[in-house]
């Protein structure tokens, strides 16, 4: 659908030739990176807490010195981060499914402008730095 309008630009040399308006659908989307990042941070914090509790209890791998603490933290981190990422993905899917019901219609406009400024002429010639004049 083509409509003629006045220029929205303050430059008097720009003239709007055409405005194309299209119907679009707008919806909010969850921030995947932030939610998954929060899941990773939560998994690492839970793994650190489990490692501290395991090392102070006096039993298990974590109580066998520094190497045991590193091994226990690594194993706890792998398991806890994986579980927290699964929970985060479930939250994302739930929020995404809920937001699919809230799609609303909108209109998007695109302006096609023409510049008739003779002090800045547009040509088909290549700029000087792109010419091969060797």
JSON list of C-alpha atoms in Angstrom, two decimals:
[
{"chain": "A", "resi": 1, "resn": "UNK", "atom": "CA", "xyz": [0.00, 0.00, 0.00]},
{"chain": "A", "resi": 2, "resn": "UNK", "atom": "CA", "xyz": [1.66, 3.22, -1.14]},
{"chain": "A", "resi": 3, "resn": "UNK", "atom": "CA", "xyz": [0.87, 6.56, 0.49]},
{"chain": "A", "resi": 4, "resn": "UNK", "atom": "CA", "xyz": [2.39, 9.98, -0.19]},
{"chain": "A", "resi": 5, "resn": "UNK", "atom": "CA", "xyz": [3.37, 12.07, 2.83]},
{"chain": "A", "resi": 6, "resn": "UNK", "atom": "CA", "xyz": [5.49, 15.05, 3.71]},
{"chain": "A", "resi": 7, "resn": "UNK", "atom": "CA", "xyz": [9.08, 14.46, 4.72]},
{"chain": "A", "resi": 8, "resn": "UNK", "atom": "CA", "xyz": [9.73, 13.52, 8.33]},
{"chain": "A", "resi": 9, "resn": "UNK", "atom": "CA", "xyz": [13.34, 14.72, 7.99]},
{"chain": "A", "resi": 10, "resn": "UNK", "atom": "CA", "xyz": [14.36, 18.29, 8.92]},
{"chain": "A", "resi": 11, "resn": "UNK", "atom": "CA", "xyz": [16.57, 18.43, 5.80]},
{"chain": "A", "resi": 12, "resn": "UNK", "atom": "CA", "xyz": [14.80, 20.36, 3.05]},
{"chain": "A", "resi": 13, "resn": "UNK", "atom": "CA", "xyz": [16.64, 18.41, 0.36]},
{"chain": "A", "resi": 14, "resn": "UNK", "atom": "CA", "xyz": [15.08, 15.09, 1.35]},
{"chain": "A", "resi": 15, "resn": "UNK", "atom": "CA", "xyz": [11.69, 14.25, -0.06]},
{"chain": "A", "resi": 16, "resn": "UNK", "atom": "CA", "xyz": [9.63, 11.21, 0.82]},
{"chain": "A", "resi": 17, "resn": "UNK", "atom": "CA", "xyz": [8.77, 9.37, -2.37]},
{"chain": "A", "resi": 18, "resn": "UNK", "atom": "CA", "xyz": [6.88, 6.47, -0.90]},
{"chain": "A", "resi": 19, "resn": "UNK", "atom": "CA", "xyz": [5.81, 5.03, 2.44]},
{"chain": "A", "resi": 20, "resn": "UNK", "atom": "CA", "xyz": [5.09, 1.34, 2.58]},
{"chain": "A", "resi": 21, "resn": "UNK", "atom": "CA", "xyz": [2.90, 0.20, 5.44]},
{"chain": "A", "resi": 22, "resn": "UNK", "atom": "CA", "xyz": [2.73, -3.49, 6.29]},
{"chain": "A", "resi": 23, "resn": "UNK", "atom": "CA", "xyz": [0.71, -5.40, 8.84]},
{"chain": "A", "resi": 24, "resn": "UNK", "atom": "CA", "xyz": [2.97, -7.18, 11.33]},
{"chain": "A", "resi": 25, "resn": "UNK", "atom": "CA", "xyz": [2.52, -9.25, 14.48]},
{"chain": "A", "resi": 26, "resn": "UNK", "atom": "CA", "xyz": [4.25, -8.10, 17.67]},
{"chain": "A", "resi": 27, "resn": "UNK", "atom": "CA", "xyz": [4.96, -10.24, 20.71]},
{"chain": "A", "resi": 28, "resn": "UNK", "atom": "CA", "xyz": [7.32, -10.09, 23.63]},
{"chain": "A", "resi": 29, "resn": "UNK", "atom": "CA", "xyz": [10.02, -12.72, 23.82]},
{"chain": "A", "resi": 30, "resn": "UNK", "atom": "CA", "xyz": [11.84, -13.87, 26.96]},
{"chain": "A", "resi": 31, "resn": "UNK", "atom": "CA", "xyz": [15.53, -13.02, 27.32]},
{"chain": "A", "resi": 32, "resn": "UNK", "atom": "CA", "xyz": [17.01, -16.44, 26.66]},
{"chain": "A", "resi": 33, "resn": "UNK", "atom": "CA", "xyz": [20.61, -15.52, 27.48]},
{"chain": "A", "resi": 34, "resn": "UNK", "atom": "CA", "xyz": [19.77, -13.92, 30.80]},
{"chain": "A", "resi": 35, "resn": "UNK", "atom": "CA", "xyz": [17.57, -16.80, 31.94]},
{"chain": "A", "resi": 36, "resn": "UNK", "atom": "CA", "xyz": [20.12, -19.45, 30.91]},
{"chain": "A", "resi": 37, "resn": "UNK", "atom": "CA", "xyz": [22.92, -17.38, 32.47]},
{"chain": "A", "resi": 38, "resn": "UNK", "atom": "CA", "xyz": [20.97, -17.21, 35.72]},
{"chain": "A", "resi": 39, "resn": "UNK", "atom": "CA", "xyz": [20.62, -21.00, 35.57]},
{"chain": "A", "resi": 40, "resn": "UNK", "atom": "CA", "xyz": [24.38, -21.42, 35.17]},
{"chain": "A", "resi": 41, "resn": "UNK", "atom": "CA", "xyz": [25.12, -19.05, 38.05]},
{"chain": "A", "resi": 42, "resn": "UNK", "atom": "CA", "xyz": [22.57, -20.80, 40.26]},
{"chain": "A", "resi": 43, "resn": "UNK", "atom": "CA", "xyz": [24.09, -24.20, 39.40]},
{"chain": "A", "resi": 44, "resn": "UNK", "atom": "CA", "xyz": [27.61, -23.05, 40.27]},
{"chain": "A", "resi": 45, "resn": "UNK", "atom": "CA", "xyz": [26.41, -21.52, 43.56]},
{"chain": "A", "resi": 46, "resn": "UNK", "atom": "CA", "xyz": [24.56, -24.70, 44.51]},
{"chain": "A", "resi": 47, "resn": "UNK", "atom": "CA", "xyz": [27.64, -26.77, 43.60]},
{"chain": "A", "resi": 48, "resn": "UNK", "atom": "CA", "xyz": [29.83, -24.55, 45.78]},
{"chain": "A", "resi": 49, "resn": "UNK", "atom": "CA", "xyz": [27.41, -24.91, 48.69]},
{"chain": "A", "resi": 50, "resn": "UNK", "atom": "CA", "xyz": [27.28, -28.70, 48.29]},
{"chain": "A", "resi": 51, "resn": "UNK", "atom": "CA", "xyz": [31.08, -28.87, 48.14]},
{"chain": "A", "resi": 52, "resn": "UNK", "atom": "CA", "xyz": [31.47, -26.80, 51.31]},
{"chain": "A", "resi": 53, "resn": "UNK", "atom": "CA", "xyz": [28.90, -28.93, 53.13]},
{"chain": "A", "resi": 54, "resn": "UNK", "atom": "CA", "xyz": [30.58, -32.12, 51.90]},
{"chain": "A", "resi": 55, "resn": "UNK", "atom": "CA", "xyz": [34.06, -31.00, 52.95]},
{"chain": "A", "resi": 56, "resn": "UNK", "atom": "CA", "xyz": [32.99, -30.02, 56.45]},
{"chain": "A", "resi": 57, "resn": "UNK", "atom": "CA", "xyz": [31.11, -33.26, 57.11]},
{"chain": "A", "resi": 58, "resn": "UNK", "atom": "CA", "xyz": [34.37, -35.26, 57.23]},
{"chain": "A", "resi": 59, "resn": "UNK", "atom": "CA", "xyz": [33.21, -38.02, 54.86]},
{"chain": "A", "resi": 60, "resn": "UNK", "atom": "CA", "xyz": [33.49, -38.47, 51.11]},
{"chain": "A", "resi": 61, "resn": "UNK", "atom": "CA", "xyz": [35.80, -37.24, 48.38]},
{"chain": "A", "resi": 62, "resn": "UNK", "atom": "CA", "xyz": [35.74, -33.59, 49.41]},
{"chain": "A", "resi": 63, "resn": "UNK", "atom": "CA", "xyz": [37.31, -34.34, 52.79]},
{"chain": "A", "resi": 64, "resn": "UNK", "atom": "CA", "xyz": [40.48, -35.84, 51.25]},
{"chain": "A", "resi": 65, "resn": "UNK", "atom": "CA", "xyz": [42.41, -32.59, 50.74]},
{"chain": "A", "resi": 66, "resn": "UNK", "atom": "CA", "xyz": [42.60, -29.90, 48.08]},
{"chain": "A", "resi": 67, "resn": "UNK", "atom": "CA", "xyz": [42.47, -32.28, 45.12]},
{"chain": "A", "resi": 68, "resn": "UNK", "atom": "CA", "xyz": [39.38, -33.92, 46.56]},
{"chain": "A", "resi": 69, "resn": "UNK", "atom": "CA", "xyz": [37.66, -30.55, 46.97]},
{"chain": "A", "resi": 70, "resn": "UNK", "atom": "CA", "xyz": [38.40, -29.66, 43.33]},
{"chain": "A", "resi": 71, "resn": "UNK", "atom": "CA", "xyz": [37.07, -33.03, 42.12]},
{"chain": "A", "resi": 72, "resn": "UNK", "atom": "CA", "xyz": [33.97, -32.75, 44.28]},
{"chain": "A", "resi": 73, "resn": "UNK", "atom": "CA", "xyz": [33.30, -29.21, 43.10]},
{"chain": "A", "resi": 74, "resn": "UNK", "atom": "CA", "xyz": [33.77, -30.22, 39.45]},
{"chain": "A", "resi": 75, "resn": "UNK", "atom": "CA", "xyz": [31.36, -33.13, 39.71]},
{"chain": "A", "resi": 76, "resn": "UNK", "atom": "CA", "xyz": [28.83, -31.12, 41.69]},
{"chain": "A", "resi": 77, "resn": "UNK", "atom": "CA", "xyz": [29.10, -28.26, 39.20]},
{"chain": "A", "resi": 78, "resn": "UNK", "atom": "CA", "xyz": [28.49, -30.53, 36.20]},
{"chain": "A", "resi": 79, "resn": "UNK", "atom": "CA", "xyz": [25.39, -32.07, 37.74]},
{"chain": "A", "resi": 80, "resn": "UNK", "atom": "CA", "xyz": [23.98, -28.88, 39.29]},
{"chain": "A", "resi": 81, "resn": "UNK", "atom": "CA", "xyz": [24.56, -26.71, 36.21]},
{"chain": "A", "resi": 82, "resn": "UNK", "atom": "CA", "xyz": [22.93, -29.32, 33.98]},
{"chain": "A", "resi": 83, "resn": "UNK", "atom": "CA", "xyz": [19.88, -29.54, 36.24]},
{"chain": "A", "resi": 84, "resn": "UNK", "atom": "CA", "xyz": [19.61, -25.75, 36.56]},
{"chain": "A", "resi": 85, "resn": "UNK", "atom": "CA", "xyz": [19.89, -25.34, 32.77]},
{"chain": "A", "resi": 86, "resn": "UNK", "atom": "CA", "xyz": [17.04, -27.82, 32.33]},
{"chain": "A", "resi": 87, "resn": "UNK", "atom": "CA", "xyz": [14.95, -25.87, 34.83]},
{"chain": "A", "resi": 88, "resn": "UNK", "atom": "CA", "xyz": [15.83, -22.61, 33.03]},
{"chain": "A", "resi": 89, "resn": "UNK", "atom": "CA", "xyz": [14.82, -24.12, 29.68]},
{"chain": "A", "resi": 90, "resn": "UNK", "atom": "CA", "xyz": [11.51, -25.19, 31.21]},
{"chain": "A", "resi": 91, "resn": "UNK", "atom": "CA", "xyz": [10.94, -21.65, 32.45]},
{"chain": "A", "resi": 92, "resn": "UNK", "atom": "CA", "xyz": [11.72, -20.29, 28.98]},
{"chain": "A", "resi": 93, "resn": "UNK", "atom": "CA", "xyz": [9.29, -22.72, 27.33]},
{"chain": "A", "resi": 94, "resn": "UNK", "atom": "CA", "xyz": [6.56, -21.83, 29.82]},
{"chain": "A", "resi": 95, "resn": "UNK", "atom": "CA", "xyz": [7.02, -18.08, 29.35]},
{"chain": "A", "resi": 96, "resn": "UNK", "atom": "CA", "xyz": [7.20, -18.48, 25.55]},
{"chain": "A", "resi": 97, "resn": "UNK", "atom": "CA", "xyz": [3.99, -20.50, 25.45]},
{"chain": "A", "resi": 98, "resn": "UNK", "atom": "CA", "xyz": [2.23, -17.94, 27.64]},
{"chain": "A", "resi": 99, "resn": "UNK", "atom": "CA", "xyz": [3.42, -15.08, 25.41]},
{"chain": "A", "resi": 100, "resn": "UNK", "atom": "CA", "xyz": [2.16, -16.79, 22.24]},
{"chain": "A", "resi": 101, "resn": "UNK", "atom": "CA", "xyz": [-1.36, -15.97, 23.40]},
{"chain": "A", "resi": 102, "resn": "UNK", "atom": "CA", "xyz": [-0.50, -12.28, 23.66]},
{"chain": "A", "resi": 103, "resn": "UNK", "atom": "CA", "xyz": [0.33, -11.62, 20.01]},
{"chain": "A", "resi": 104, "resn": "UNK", "atom": "CA", "xyz": [-1.04, -8.28, 18.84]},
{"chain": "A", "resi": 105, "resn": "UNK", "atom": "CA", "xyz": [-1.37, -6.77, 15.41]},
{"chain": "A", "resi": 106, "resn": "UNK", "atom": "CA", "xyz": [0.54, -3.61, 14.49]},
{"chain": "A", "resi": 107, "resn": "UNK", "atom": "CA", "xyz": [1.56, -1.61, 11.45]},
{"chain": "A", "resi": 108, "resn": "UNK", "atom": "CA", "xyz": [5.14, -1.00, 10.33]},
{"chain": "A", "resi": 109, "resn": "UNK", "atom": "CA", "xyz": [6.00, 1.86, 7.98]},
{"chain": "A", "resi": 110, "resn": "UNK", "atom": "CA", "xyz": [9.09, 2.21, 5.79]},
{"chain": "A", "resi": 111, "resn": "UNK", "atom": "CA", "xyz": [9.94, 5.52, 4.11]},
{"chain": "A", "resi": 112, "resn": "UNK", "atom": "CA", "xyz": [11.66, 5.74, 0.74]},
{"chain": "A", "resi": 113, "resn": "UNK", "atom": "CA", "xyz": [13.38, 9.13, 0.46]},
{"chain": "A", "resi": 114, "resn": "UNK", "atom": "CA", "xyz": [14.98, 11.02, -2.40]},
{"chain": "A", "resi": 115, "resn": "UNK", "atom": "CA", "xyz": [17.78, 13.55, -1.88]},
{"chain": "A", "resi": 116, "resn": "UNK", "atom": "CA", "xyz": [18.04, 16.35, -4.45]},
{"chain": "A", "resi": 117, "resn": "UNK", "atom": "CA", "xyz": [20.90, 18.29, -2.86]},
{"chain": "A", "resi": 118, "resn": "UNK", "atom": "CA", "xyz": [23.22, 19.48, -5.64]},
{"chain": "A", "resi": 119, "resn": "UNK", "atom": "CA", "xyz": [26.08, 20.20, -3.24]},
{"chain": "A", "resi": 120, "resn": "UNK", "atom": "CA", "xyz": [26.25, 16.46, -2.47]},
{"chain": "A", "resi": 121, "resn": "UNK", "atom": "CA", "xyz": [25.56, 14.83, -5.84]},
{"chain": "A", "resi": 122, "resn": "UNK", "atom": "CA", "xyz": [25.19, 11.08, -6.00]},
{"chain": "A", "resi": 123, "resn": "UNK", "atom": "CA", "xyz": [27.00, 9.40, -8.88]},
{"chain": "A", "resi": 124, "resn": "UNK", "atom": "CA", "xyz": [27.65, 5.88, -10.09]},
{"chain": "A", "resi": 125, "resn": "UNK", "atom": "CA", "xyz": [31.42, 6.41, -10.01]},
{"chain": "A", "resi": 126, "resn": "UNK", "atom": "CA", "xyz": [33.58, 4.55, -7.53]},
{"chain": "A", "resi": 127, "resn": "UNK", "atom": "CA", "xyz": [35.08, 6.56, -4.68]},
{"chain": "A", "resi": 128, "resn": "UNK", "atom": "CA", "xyz": [38.72, 7.55, -5.19]},
{"chain": "A", "resi": 129, "resn": "UNK", "atom": "CA", "xyz": [40.09, 5.04, -2.67]},
{"chain": "A", "resi": 130, "resn": "UNK", "atom": "CA", "xyz": [38.44, 2.14, -4.53]},
{"chain": "A", "resi": 131, "resn": "UNK", "atom": "CA", "xyz": [39.76, 3.04, -7.99]},
{"chain": "A", "resi": 132, "resn": "UNK", "atom": "CA", "xyz": [42.67, 1.00, -9.33]},
{"chain": "A", "resi": 133, "resn": "UNK", "atom": "CA", "xyz": [44.89, 3.76, -10.72]},
{"chain": "A", "resi": 134, "resn": "UNK", "atom": "CA", "xyz": [48.29, 2.12, -10.45]}
]
